[in-house]
Short mmCIF file of C-alpha atoms and ligand atoms in Angstrom, two decimals:
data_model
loop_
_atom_site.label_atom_id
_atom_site.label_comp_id
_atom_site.label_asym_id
_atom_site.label_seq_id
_atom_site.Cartn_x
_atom_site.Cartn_y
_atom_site.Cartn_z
CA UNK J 1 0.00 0.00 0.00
CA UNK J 2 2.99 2.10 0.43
CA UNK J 3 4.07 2.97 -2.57
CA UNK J 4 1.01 3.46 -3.82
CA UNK J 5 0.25 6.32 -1.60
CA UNK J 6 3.73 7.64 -2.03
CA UNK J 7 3.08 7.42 -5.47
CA UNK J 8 -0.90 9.40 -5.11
CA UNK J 9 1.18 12.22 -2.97
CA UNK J 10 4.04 13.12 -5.46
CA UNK J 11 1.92 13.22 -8.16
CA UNK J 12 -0.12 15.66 -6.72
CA UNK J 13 2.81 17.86 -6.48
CA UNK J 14 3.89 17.11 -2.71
CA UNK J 15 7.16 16.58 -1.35
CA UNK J 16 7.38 12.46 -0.02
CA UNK J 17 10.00 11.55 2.33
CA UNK J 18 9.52 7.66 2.06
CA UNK J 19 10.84 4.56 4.69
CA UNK J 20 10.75 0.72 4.70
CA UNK J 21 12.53 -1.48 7.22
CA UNK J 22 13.08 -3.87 4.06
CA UNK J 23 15.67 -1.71 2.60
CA UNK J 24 15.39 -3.84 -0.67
CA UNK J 25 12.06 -2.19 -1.14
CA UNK J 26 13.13 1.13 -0.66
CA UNK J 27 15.51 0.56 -3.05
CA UNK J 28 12.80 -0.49 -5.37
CA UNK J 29 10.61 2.34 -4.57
CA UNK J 30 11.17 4.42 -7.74
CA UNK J 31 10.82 1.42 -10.26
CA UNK J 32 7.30 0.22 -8.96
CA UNK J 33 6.35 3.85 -9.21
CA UNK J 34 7.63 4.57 -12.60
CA UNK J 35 5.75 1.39 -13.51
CA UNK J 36 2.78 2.77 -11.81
CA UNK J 37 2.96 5.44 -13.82
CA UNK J 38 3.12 4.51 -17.46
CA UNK J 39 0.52 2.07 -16.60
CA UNK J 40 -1.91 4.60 -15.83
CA UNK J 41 -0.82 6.63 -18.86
CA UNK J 42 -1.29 3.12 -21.19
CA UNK J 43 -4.56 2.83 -19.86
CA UNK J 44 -5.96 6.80 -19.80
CA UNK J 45 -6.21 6.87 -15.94
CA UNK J 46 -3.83 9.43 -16.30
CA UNK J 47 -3.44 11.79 -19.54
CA UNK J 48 0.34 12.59 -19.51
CA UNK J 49 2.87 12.38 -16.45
CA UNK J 50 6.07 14.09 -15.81
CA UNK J 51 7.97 10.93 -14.61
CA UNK J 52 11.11 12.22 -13.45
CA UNK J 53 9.09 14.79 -11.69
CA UNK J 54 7.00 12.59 -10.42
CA UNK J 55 10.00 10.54 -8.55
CA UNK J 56 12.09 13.54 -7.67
CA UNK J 57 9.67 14.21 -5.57
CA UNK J 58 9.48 10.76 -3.69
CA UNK J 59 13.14 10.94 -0.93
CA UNK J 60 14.19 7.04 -0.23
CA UNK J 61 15.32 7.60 3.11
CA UNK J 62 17.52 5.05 4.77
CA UNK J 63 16.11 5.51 7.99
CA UNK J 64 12.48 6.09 9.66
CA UNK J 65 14.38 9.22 11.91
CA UNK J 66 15.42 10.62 7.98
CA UNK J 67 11.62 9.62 6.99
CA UNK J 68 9.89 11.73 9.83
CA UNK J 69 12.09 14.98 9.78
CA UNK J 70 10.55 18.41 8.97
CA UNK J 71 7.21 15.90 7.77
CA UNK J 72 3.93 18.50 8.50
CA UNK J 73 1.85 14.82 7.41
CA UNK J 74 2.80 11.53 8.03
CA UNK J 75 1.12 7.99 6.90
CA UNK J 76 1.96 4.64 8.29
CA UNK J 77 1.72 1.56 6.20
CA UNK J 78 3.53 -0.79 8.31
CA UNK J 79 2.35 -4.24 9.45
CA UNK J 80 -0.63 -4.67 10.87
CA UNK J 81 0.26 -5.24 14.76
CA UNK J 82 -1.30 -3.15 16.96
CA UNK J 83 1.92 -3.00 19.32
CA UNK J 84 4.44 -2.35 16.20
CA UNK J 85 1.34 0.99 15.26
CA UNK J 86 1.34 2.27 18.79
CA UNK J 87 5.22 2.15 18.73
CA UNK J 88 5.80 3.51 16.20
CA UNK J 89 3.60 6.51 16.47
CA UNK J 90 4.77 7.35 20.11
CA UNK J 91 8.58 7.63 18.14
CA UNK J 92 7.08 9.66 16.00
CA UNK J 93 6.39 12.11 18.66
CA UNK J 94 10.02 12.50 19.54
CA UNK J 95 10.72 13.56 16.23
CA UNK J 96 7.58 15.48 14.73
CA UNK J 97 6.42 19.10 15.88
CA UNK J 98 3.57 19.12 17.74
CA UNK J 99 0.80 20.31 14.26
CA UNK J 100 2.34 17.48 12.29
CA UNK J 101 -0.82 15.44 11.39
CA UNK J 102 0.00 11.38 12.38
CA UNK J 103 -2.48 9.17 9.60
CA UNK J 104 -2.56 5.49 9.88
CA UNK J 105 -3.62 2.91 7.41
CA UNK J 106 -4.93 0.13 9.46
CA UNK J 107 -7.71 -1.41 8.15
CA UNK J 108 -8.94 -2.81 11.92
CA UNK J 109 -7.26 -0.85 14.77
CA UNK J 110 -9.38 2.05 16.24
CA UNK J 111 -7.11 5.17 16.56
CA UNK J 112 -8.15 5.57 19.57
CA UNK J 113 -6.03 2.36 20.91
CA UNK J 114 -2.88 3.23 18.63
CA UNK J 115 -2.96 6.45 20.32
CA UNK J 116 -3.41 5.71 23.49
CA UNK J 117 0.07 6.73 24.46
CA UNK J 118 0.21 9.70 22.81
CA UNK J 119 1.07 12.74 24.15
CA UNK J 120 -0.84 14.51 21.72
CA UNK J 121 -3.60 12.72 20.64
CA UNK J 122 -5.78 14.99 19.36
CA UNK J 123 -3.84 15.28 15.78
CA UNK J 124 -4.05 11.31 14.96
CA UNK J 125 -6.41 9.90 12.73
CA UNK J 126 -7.26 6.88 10.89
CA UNK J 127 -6.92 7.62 6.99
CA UNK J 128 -8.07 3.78 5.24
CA UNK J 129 -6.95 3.68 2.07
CA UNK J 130 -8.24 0.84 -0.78
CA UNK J 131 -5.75 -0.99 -2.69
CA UNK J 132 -4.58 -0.13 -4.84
CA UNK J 133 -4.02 3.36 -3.15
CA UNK J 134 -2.59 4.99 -6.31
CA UNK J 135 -6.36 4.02 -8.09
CA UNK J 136 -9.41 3.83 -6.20
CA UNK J 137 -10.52 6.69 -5.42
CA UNK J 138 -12.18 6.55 -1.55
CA UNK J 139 -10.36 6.79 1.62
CA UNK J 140 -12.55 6.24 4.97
CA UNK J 141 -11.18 9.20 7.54
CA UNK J 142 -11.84 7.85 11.39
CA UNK J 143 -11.21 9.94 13.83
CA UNK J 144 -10.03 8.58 17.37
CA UNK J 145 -12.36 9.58 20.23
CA UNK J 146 -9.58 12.33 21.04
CA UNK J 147 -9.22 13.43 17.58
CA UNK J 148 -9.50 17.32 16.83
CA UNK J 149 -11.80 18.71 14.37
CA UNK J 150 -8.41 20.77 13.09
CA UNK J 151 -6.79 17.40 12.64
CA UNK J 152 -10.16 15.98 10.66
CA UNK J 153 -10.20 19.01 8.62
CA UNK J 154 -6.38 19.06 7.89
CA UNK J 155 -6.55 15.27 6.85
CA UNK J 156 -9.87 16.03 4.54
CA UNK J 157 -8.17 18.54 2.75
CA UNK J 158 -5.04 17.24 2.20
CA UNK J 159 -6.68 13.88 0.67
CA UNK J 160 -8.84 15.91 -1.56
CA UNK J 161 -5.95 17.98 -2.02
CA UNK J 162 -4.61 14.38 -3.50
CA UNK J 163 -7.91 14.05 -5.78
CA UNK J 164 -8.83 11.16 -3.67
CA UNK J 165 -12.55 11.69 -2.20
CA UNK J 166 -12.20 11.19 1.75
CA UNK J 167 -15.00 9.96 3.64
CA UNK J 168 -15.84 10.85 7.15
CA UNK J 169 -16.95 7.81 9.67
CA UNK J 170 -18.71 9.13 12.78
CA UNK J 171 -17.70 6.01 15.33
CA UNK J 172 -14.76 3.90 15.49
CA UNK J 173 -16.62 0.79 14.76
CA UNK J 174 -13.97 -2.81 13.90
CA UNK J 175 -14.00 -2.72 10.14
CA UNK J 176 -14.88 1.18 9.71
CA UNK J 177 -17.96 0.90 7.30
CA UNK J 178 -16.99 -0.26 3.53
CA UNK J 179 -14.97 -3.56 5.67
CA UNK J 180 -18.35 -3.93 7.53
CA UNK J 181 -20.16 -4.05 4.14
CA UNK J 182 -17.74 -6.43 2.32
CA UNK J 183 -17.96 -8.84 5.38
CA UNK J 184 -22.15 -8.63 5.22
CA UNK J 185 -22.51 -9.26 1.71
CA UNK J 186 -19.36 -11.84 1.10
CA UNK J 187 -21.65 -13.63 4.42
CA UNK J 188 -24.84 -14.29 2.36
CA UNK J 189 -22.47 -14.24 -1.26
CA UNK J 190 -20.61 -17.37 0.30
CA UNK J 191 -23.46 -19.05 1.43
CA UNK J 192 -25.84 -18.67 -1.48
CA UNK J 193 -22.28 -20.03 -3.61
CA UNK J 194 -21.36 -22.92 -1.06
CA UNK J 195 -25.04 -23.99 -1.03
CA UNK J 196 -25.05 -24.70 -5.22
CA UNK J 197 -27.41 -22.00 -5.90
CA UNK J 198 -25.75 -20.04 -7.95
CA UNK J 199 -22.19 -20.32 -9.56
CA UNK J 200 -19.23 -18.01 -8.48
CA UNK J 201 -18.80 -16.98 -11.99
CA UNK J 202 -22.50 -16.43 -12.75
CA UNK J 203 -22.07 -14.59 -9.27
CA UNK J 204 -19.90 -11.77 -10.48
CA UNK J 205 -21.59 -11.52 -14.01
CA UNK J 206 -24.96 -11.32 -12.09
CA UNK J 207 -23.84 -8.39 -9.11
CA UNK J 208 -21.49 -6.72 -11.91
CA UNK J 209 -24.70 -6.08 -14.19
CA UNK J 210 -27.06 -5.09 -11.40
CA UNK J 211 -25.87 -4.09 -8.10
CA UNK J 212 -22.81 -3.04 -9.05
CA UNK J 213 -23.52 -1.05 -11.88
CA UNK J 214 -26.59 0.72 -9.83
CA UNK J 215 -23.65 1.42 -7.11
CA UNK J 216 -21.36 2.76 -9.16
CA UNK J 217 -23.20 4.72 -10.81
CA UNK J 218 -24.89 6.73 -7.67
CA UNK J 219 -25.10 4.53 -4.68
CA UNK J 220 -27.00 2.46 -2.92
CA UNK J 221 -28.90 4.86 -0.83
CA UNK J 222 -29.94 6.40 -3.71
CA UNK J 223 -31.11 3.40 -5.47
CA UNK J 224 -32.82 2.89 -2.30
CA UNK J 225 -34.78 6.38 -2.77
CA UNK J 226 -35.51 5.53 -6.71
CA UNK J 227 -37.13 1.77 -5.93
CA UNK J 228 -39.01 3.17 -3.17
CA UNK J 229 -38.59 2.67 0.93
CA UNK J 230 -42.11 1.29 1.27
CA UNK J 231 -41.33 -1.32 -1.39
CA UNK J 232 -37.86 -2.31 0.07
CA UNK J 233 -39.42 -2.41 3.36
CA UNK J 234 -41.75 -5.30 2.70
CA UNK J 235 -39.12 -7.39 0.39
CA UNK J 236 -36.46 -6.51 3.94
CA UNK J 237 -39.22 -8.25 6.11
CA UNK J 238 -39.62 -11.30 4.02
CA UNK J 239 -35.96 -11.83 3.49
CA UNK J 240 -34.28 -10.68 6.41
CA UNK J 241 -34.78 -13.93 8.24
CA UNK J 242 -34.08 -16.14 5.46
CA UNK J 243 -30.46 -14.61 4.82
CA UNK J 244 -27.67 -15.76 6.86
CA UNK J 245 -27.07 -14.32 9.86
CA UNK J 246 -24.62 -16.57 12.24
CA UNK J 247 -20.77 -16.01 12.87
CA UNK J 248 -19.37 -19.31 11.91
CA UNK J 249 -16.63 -19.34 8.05
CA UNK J 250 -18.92 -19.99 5.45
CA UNK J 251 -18.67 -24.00 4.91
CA UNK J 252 -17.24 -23.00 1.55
CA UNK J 253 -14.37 -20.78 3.17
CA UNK J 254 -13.60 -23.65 5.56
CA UNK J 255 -13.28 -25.76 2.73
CA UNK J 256 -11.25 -23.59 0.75
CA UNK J 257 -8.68 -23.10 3.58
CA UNK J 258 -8.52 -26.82 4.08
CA UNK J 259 -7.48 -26.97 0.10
CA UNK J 260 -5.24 -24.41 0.41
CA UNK J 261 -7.13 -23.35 -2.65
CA UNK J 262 -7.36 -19.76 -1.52
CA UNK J 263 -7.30 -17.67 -5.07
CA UNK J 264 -4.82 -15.82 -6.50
CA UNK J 265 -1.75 -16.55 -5.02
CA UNK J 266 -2.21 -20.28 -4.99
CA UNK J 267 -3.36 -20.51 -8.55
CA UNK J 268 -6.91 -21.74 -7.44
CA UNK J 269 -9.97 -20.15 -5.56
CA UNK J 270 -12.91 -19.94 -7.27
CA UNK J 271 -11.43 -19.16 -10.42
CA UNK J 272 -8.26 -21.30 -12.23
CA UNK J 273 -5.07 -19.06 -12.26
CA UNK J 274 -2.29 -20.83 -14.04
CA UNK J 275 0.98 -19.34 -12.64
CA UNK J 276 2.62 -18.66 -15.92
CA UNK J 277 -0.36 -15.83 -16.67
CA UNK J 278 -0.93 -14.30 -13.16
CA UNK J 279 1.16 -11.58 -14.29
CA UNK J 280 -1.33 -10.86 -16.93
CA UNK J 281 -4.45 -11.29 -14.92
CA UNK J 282 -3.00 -8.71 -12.41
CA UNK J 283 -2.43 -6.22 -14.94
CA UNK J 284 -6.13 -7.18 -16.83
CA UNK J 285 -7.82 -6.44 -13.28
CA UNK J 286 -6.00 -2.93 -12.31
CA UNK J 287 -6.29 -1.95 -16.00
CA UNK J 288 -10.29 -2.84 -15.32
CA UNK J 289 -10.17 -0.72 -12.09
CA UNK J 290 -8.72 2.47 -13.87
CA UNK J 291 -11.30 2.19 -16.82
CA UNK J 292 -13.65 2.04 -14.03
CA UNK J 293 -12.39 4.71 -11.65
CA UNK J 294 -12.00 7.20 -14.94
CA UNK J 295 -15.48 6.74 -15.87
CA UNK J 296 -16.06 7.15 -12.05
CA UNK J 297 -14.02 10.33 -12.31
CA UNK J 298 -16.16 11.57 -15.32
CA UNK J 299 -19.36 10.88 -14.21
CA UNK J 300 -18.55 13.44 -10.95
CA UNK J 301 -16.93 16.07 -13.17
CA UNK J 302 -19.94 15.81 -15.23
CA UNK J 303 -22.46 16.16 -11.86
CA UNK J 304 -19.93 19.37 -10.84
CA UNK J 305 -20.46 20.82 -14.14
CA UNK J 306 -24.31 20.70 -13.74
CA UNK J 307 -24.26 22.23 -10.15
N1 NAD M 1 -3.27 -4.67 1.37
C1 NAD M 1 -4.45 -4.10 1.46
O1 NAD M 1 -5.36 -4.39 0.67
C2 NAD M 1 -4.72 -3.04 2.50
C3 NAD M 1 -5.84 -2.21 2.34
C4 NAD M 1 -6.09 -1.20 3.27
C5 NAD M 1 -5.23 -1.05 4.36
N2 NAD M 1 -4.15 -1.89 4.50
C6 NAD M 1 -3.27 -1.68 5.65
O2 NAD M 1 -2.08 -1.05 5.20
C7 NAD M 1 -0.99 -1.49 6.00
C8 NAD M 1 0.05 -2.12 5.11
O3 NAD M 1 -0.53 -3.17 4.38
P1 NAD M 1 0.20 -3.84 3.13
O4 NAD M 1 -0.79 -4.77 2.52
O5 NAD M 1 0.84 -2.79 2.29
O6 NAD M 1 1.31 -4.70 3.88
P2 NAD M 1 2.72 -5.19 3.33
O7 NAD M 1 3.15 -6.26 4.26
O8 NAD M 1 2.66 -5.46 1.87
O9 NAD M 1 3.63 -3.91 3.53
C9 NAD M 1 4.01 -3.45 4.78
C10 NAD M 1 5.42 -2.92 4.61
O10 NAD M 1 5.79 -2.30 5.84
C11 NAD M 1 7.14 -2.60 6.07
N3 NAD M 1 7.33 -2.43 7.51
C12 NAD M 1 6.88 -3.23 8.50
N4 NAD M 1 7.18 -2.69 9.71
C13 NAD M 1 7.82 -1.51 9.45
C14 NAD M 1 8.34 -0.47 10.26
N5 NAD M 1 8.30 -0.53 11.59
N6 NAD M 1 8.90 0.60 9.65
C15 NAD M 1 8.96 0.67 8.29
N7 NAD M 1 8.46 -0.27 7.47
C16 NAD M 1 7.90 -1.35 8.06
C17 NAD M 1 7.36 -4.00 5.55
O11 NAD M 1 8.72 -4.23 5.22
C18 NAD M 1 6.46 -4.02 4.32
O12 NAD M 1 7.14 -3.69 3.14
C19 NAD M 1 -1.58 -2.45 7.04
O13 NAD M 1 -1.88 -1.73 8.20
C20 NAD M 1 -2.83 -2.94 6.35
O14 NAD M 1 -3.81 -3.40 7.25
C21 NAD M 1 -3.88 -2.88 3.58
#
């Protein structure tokens, strides 16, 4: 996720001073941008791009102390261990002034815990990015419970700022929302899979012409308003009981794990991924993301343009 948000923050014209404990990667930093890059240019996510500009920008520092100097906003995308997070945030403070903004992009640890030690609490805040950072466009800000509104503003701006489009979660709830919602619908999606009714396949062709396109293309709620609340009311009280509901894996998750056939990176999930073209079927699925996050893009130009 790093370099991906490295990647969002130099190109929108900000300084990046830029640390991994894996020096190797560090090292790396500049080519997986500069791949980034002329990706997004091949595939119109991004219309022309100042490369070298773009990674003059982005400091490989050799050390976290070289990292956090001068920084006025800093984002951690270390591992997620809620020790190694509150660590490394109370270091922070030894080096940081006191109005540098402290971000973190867990996707499960309240602020509120991670700064618990904190001597100045009030200017950390959860910033949840999507992967990959550099495309998707949301970012979920959480505030802790000690949180500032300064700090919330600072962090809102800057992400916009970014051309990202920041959302604001009221309570640190596990998951923030979007995890919540994933979790809730992969529930009954796993179920209705593992119980033969419907294939996985003819599961993605069915939600990517229907839900997803309704989503996309203004949101849920809204779709909610345009069917009708007094219709979706009665079709929630028939079906609300009959969807799954309990906290025990999905039978076809348990067996999945027992298989070790887990997607992606073991060439098998629901979906066959021969090893020789995972490459490729990386590079297919983030070129379908940025087709989908320009037309994204478009569509709320075009609603701007209107207003
Ligand atoms: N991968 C995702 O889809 C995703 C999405 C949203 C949020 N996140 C969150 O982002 C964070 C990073 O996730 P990731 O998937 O990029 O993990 P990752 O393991 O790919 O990368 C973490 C990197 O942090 C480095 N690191 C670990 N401890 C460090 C330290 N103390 N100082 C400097 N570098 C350190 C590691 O060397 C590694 O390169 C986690 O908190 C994760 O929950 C991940």
């Amino acid at each position: 996720m790093g370099h991906g948000i490295a990647q969002t923050i130099a190109l929108a014209g900000c300084q990046v001073q830029a640390y991994d404990s894996d020096s190797g990667l560090t090292s790396a930093l500049h080519d997986r941008v500069k791949k980034n890059l002329q990706t997004m240019v091949a595939n119109g996510a991004l219309s022309n791009v100042d490369e070298d500009s773009v990674l003059s920008r982005i400091q490989r520092c050799s050390s976290e102390t070289e990292a956090l100097s001068d920084s006025d906003f800093v984002i951690e995308a270390i591992a997620e261990d809620l020790a190694v997070k509150q660590a490394f945030f109370s270091r922070c403070e030894d080096i940081v002034s006191e109005s540098t903004i402290l971000a973190s992009n867990t996707s499960s640890f309240p602020m509120s815990a991670m700064a618990s030690e904190l001597k100045h609490p009030e200017r950390a805040i959860n910033t949840h990015w999507f992967n990959p950072p550099h495309i998707i466009p949301v970012v979920e800000v959480v505030p802790g419970v000690k949180t500032d509104e300064e700090t919330i503003d600072k962090a809102t701006t800057f992400l916009k700022a970014l051309g990202k489009h920041p959302v604001r979660i009221h309570q640190e709830l596990p998951g923030f929302v979007l995890n919540r919602l994933q979790v809730a619908l992969f529930r009954e999606m796993l179920d209705l899979v593992g119980r033969g009714v419907i294939s996985a396949e003819d599961l993605d062709i069915a939600v990517r012409g229907s839900l997803g396109l309704r989503w996309a293309a203004v949101g849920p709620m809204k779709v909610g308003d345009f069917g009708g609340w007094d219709i979706l009311s009665k079709v929630y009280q028939v079906l609300a009981s009959e969807i799954r509901s309990d906290t025990s894996l999905p039978e076809v998750l348990q067996d999945m794990q027992y298989s070790g056939d887990v997607g992606l990176k073991a060439g098998k999930g629901f979906f066959e991924f021969p090893s020789e073209d995972q490459h490729e079927v990386v590079a297919d699925k983030d070129q379908k993301f940025m087709a989908w996050a320009k037309l994204l893009k478009d569509a709320y130009q075009d609603s701007s343009d209107r207003s």
